[in-house]
Short mmCIF file of C-alpha atoms in Angstrom, two decimals:
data_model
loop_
_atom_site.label_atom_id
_atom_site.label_comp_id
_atom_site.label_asym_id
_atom_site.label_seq_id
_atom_site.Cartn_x
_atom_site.Cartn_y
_atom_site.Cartn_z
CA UNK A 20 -75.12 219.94 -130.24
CA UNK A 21 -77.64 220.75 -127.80
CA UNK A 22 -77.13 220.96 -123.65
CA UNK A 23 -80.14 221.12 -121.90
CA UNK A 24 -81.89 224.46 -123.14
CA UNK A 25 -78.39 225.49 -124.93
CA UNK A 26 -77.18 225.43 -128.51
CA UNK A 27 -73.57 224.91 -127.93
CA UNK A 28 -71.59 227.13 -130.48
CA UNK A 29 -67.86 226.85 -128.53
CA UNK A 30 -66.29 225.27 -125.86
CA UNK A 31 -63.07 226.00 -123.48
CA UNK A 32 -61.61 223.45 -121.30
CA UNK A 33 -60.00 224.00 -117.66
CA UNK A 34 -58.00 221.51 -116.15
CA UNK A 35 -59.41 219.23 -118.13
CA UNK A 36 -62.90 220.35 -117.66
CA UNK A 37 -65.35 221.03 -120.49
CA UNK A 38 -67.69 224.51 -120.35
CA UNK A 39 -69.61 224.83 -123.14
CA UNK A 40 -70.66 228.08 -124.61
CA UNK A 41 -73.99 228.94 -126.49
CA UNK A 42 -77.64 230.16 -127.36
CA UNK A 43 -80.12 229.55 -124.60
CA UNK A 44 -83.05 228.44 -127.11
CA UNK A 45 -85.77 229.36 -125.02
CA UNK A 46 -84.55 233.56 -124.32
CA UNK A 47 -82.33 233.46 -127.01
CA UNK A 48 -79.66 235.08 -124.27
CA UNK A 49 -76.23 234.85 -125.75
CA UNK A 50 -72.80 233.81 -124.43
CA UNK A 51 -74.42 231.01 -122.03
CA UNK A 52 -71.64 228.81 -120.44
CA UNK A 53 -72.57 225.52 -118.89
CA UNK A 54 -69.94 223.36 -117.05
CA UNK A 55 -70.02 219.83 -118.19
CA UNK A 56 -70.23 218.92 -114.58
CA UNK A 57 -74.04 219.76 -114.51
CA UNK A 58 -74.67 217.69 -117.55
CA UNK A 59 -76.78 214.50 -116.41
CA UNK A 60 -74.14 211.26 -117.26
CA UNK A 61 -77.92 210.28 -119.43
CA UNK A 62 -80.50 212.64 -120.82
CA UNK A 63 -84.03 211.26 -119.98
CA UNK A 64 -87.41 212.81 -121.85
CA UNK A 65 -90.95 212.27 -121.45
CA UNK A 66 -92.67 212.89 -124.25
CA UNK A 67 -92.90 209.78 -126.46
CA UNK A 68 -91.20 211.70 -129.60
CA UNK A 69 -88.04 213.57 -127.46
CA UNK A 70 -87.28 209.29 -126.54
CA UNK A 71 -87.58 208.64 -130.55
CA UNK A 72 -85.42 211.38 -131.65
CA UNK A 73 -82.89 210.07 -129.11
CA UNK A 74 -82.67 207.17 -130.20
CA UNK A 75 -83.91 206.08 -126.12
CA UNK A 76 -86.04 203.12 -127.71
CA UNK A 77 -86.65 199.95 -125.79
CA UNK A 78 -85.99 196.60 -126.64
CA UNK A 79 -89.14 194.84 -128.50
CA UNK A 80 -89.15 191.89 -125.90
CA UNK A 81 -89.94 194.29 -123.06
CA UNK A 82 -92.96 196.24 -125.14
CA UNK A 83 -94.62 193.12 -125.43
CA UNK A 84 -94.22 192.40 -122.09
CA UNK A 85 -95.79 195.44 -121.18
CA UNK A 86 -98.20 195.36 -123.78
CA UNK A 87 -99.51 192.20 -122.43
CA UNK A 88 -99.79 193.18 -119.20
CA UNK A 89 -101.78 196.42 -119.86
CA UNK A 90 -104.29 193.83 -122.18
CA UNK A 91 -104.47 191.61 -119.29
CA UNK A 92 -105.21 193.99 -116.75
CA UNK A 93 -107.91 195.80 -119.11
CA UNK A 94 -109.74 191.96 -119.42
CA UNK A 95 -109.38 191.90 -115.91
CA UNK A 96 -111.50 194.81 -115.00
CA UNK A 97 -114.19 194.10 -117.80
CA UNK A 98 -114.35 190.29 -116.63
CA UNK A 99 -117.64 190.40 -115.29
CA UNK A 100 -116.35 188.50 -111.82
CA UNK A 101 -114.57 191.66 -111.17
CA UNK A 102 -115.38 192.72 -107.39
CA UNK A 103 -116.44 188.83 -106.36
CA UNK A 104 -112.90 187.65 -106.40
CA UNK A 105 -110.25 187.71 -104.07
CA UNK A 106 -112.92 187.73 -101.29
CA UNK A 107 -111.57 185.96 -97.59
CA UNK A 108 -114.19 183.66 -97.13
CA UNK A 109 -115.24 179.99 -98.16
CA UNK A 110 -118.42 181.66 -100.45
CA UNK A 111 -121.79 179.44 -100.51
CA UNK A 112 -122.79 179.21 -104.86
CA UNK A 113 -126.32 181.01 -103.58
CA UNK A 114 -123.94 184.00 -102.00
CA UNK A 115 -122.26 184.18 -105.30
CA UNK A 116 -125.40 184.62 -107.30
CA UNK A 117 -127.12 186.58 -105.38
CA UNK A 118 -124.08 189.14 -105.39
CA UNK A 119 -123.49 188.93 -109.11
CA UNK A 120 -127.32 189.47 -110.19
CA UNK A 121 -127.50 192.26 -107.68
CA UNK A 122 -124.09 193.90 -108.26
CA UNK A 123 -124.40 194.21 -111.84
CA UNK A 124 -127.41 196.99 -111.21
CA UNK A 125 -127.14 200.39 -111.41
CA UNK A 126 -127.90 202.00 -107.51
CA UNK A 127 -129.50 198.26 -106.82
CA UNK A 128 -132.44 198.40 -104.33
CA UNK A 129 -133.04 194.80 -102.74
CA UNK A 130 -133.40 193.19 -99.25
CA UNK A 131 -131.44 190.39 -98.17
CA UNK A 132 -133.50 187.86 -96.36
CA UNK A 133 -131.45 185.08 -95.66
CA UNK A 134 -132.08 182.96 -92.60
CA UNK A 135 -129.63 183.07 -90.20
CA UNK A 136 -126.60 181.60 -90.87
CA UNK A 137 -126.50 182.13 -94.57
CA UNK A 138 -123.72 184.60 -95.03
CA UNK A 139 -125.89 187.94 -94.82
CA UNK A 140 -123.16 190.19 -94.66
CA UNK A 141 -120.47 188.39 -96.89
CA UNK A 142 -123.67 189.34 -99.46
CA UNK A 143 -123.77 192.74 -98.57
CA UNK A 144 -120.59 193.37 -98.63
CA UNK A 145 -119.74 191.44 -101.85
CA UNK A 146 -121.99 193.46 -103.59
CA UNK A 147 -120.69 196.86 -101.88
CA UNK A 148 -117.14 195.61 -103.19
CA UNK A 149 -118.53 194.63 -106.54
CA UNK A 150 -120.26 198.57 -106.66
CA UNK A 151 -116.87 200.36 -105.84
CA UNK A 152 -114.61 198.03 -107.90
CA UNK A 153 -117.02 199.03 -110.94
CA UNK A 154 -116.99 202.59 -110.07
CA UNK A 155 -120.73 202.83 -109.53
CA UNK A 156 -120.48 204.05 -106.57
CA UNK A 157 -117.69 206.16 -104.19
CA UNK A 158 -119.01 206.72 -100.98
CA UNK A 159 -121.28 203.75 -99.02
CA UNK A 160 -122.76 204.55 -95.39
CA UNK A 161 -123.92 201.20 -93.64
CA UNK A 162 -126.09 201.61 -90.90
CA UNK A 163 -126.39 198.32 -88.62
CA UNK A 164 -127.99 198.06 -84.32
CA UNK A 165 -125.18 198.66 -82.52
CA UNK A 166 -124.60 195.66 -81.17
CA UNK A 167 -123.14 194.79 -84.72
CA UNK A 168 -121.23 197.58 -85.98
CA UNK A 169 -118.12 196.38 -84.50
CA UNK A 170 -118.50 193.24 -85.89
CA UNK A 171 -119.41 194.98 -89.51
CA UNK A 172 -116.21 197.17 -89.13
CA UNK A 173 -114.23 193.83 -88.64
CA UNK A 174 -115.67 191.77 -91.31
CA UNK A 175 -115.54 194.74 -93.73
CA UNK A 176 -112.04 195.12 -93.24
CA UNK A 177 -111.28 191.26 -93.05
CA UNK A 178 -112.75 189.98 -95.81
CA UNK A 179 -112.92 192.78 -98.40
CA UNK A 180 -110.46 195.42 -97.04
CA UNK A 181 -112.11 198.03 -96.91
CA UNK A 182 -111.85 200.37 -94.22
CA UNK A 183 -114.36 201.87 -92.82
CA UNK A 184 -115.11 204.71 -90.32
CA UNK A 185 -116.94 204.10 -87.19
CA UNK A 186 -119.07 207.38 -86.34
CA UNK A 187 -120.52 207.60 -82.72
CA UNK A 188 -121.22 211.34 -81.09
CA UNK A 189 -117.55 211.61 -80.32
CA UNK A 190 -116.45 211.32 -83.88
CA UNK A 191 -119.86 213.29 -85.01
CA UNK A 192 -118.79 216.18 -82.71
CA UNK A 193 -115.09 215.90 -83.68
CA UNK A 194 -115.84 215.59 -87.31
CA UNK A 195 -118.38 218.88 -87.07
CA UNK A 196 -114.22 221.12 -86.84
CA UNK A 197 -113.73 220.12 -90.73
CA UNK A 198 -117.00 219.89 -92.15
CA UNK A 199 -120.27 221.40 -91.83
CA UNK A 200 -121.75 217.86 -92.68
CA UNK A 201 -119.32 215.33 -90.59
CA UNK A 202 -120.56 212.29 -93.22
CA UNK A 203 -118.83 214.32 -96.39
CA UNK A 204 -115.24 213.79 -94.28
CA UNK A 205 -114.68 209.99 -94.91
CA UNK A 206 -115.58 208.01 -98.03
CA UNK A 207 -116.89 204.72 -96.04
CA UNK A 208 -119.08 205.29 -92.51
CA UNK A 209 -120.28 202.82 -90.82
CA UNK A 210 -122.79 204.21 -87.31
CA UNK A 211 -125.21 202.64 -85.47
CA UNK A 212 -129.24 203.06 -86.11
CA UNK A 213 -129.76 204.35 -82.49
CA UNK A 214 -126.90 207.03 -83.21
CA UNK A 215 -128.68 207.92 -86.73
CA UNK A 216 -132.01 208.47 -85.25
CA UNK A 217 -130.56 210.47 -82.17
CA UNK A 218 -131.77 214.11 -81.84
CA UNK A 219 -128.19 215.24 -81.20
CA UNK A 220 -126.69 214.06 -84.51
CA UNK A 221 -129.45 215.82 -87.02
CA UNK A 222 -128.36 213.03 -89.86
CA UNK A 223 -127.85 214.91 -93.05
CA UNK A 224 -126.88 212.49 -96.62
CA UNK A 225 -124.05 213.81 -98.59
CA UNK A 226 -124.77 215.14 -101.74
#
């Protein structure tokens, strides 16, 4: 029999307690004793084949189970609504469109002009969502007056949850300890224009 990395040849018993006495396989050393005290009460493995060979096979009913879960989530992520659900808002059908024609592009170049009232932002970010979810894209800097950035942060994190950083010249000037370009320290920035365009922060895009 085998214990652990041991080929058990013998075994002596004290008090009533097994120690087993082999071959390490892996040096070969000789006259190895292992107390059955440090044997696990089950042997778990890894590797699909060391469960075969020991027999550690699950029931069929809970494969399937799993197996249909695994197809479900992989028709999940190629449904091509994938990024435009599970949005907090009551959508209008024009938002809907306009954030599945655009978020199917590759690095999509458009201008939202909406009048006002019209759900602007749910666009912009539904498509943002609809980018990351579909792995087009990892990092996203929004740039808004700064009157609205709080309000961007908020809805951002509301509806879509995703959090975003807020970067003003504190944050720049803390950031500039880690990173020689503050924007490459956070995946998702969100600054003002008039902070973009200042002097002081020198605005460099990460590569």
């Amino acid at each position: 029999m085998k214990a652990g990395n041991s080929r058990s040849k013998a075994s002596q018993k004290d008090d009533g307690l097994l120690t087993y006495i082999g071959t390490r396989l892996d040096t070969e050393e000789q006259g190895v004793s292992l107390r059955e005290v440090f044997l696990d009460s089950k042997l778990t493995f890894n590797k699909p084949q060391d469960r075969l060979f020991a027999g550690q096979i699950d029931r069929m009913d809970r494969f399937a189970l799993r197996y249909r879960a695994r197809k479900f989530q992989s028709e999940q992520v190629k449904h091509q609504a994938t990024g435009l659900r599970g949005i907090r808002a009551s959508l209008i059908p024009h938002q809907l469109h306009i954030a599945n024609e655009v978020g199917k592009r590759h690095h999509p170049r458009v201008l939202l002009a909406d009048e006002v009232g019209l759900g602007k932002t749910i666009e912009a970010g539904m498509i943002i969502h609809q980018q990351l979810m579909a792995g087009r894209v990892e990092r996203v800097l929004i740039i808004v007056p700064e009157s609205l950035q709080h309000q961007w942060l908020v809805e951002m994190l509301r509806r879509f949850n995703l959090r975003f950083s807020l970067f003003d010249d504190g944050r720049y000037s803390e950031a500039q300890h880690d990173s020689d370009n503050p924007f490459e320290t956070e995946q998702l920035v969100l600054c003002s224009l008039d902070f973009c365009t200042s002097q002081q922060t020198a605005l460099r895009p990460a590569r």
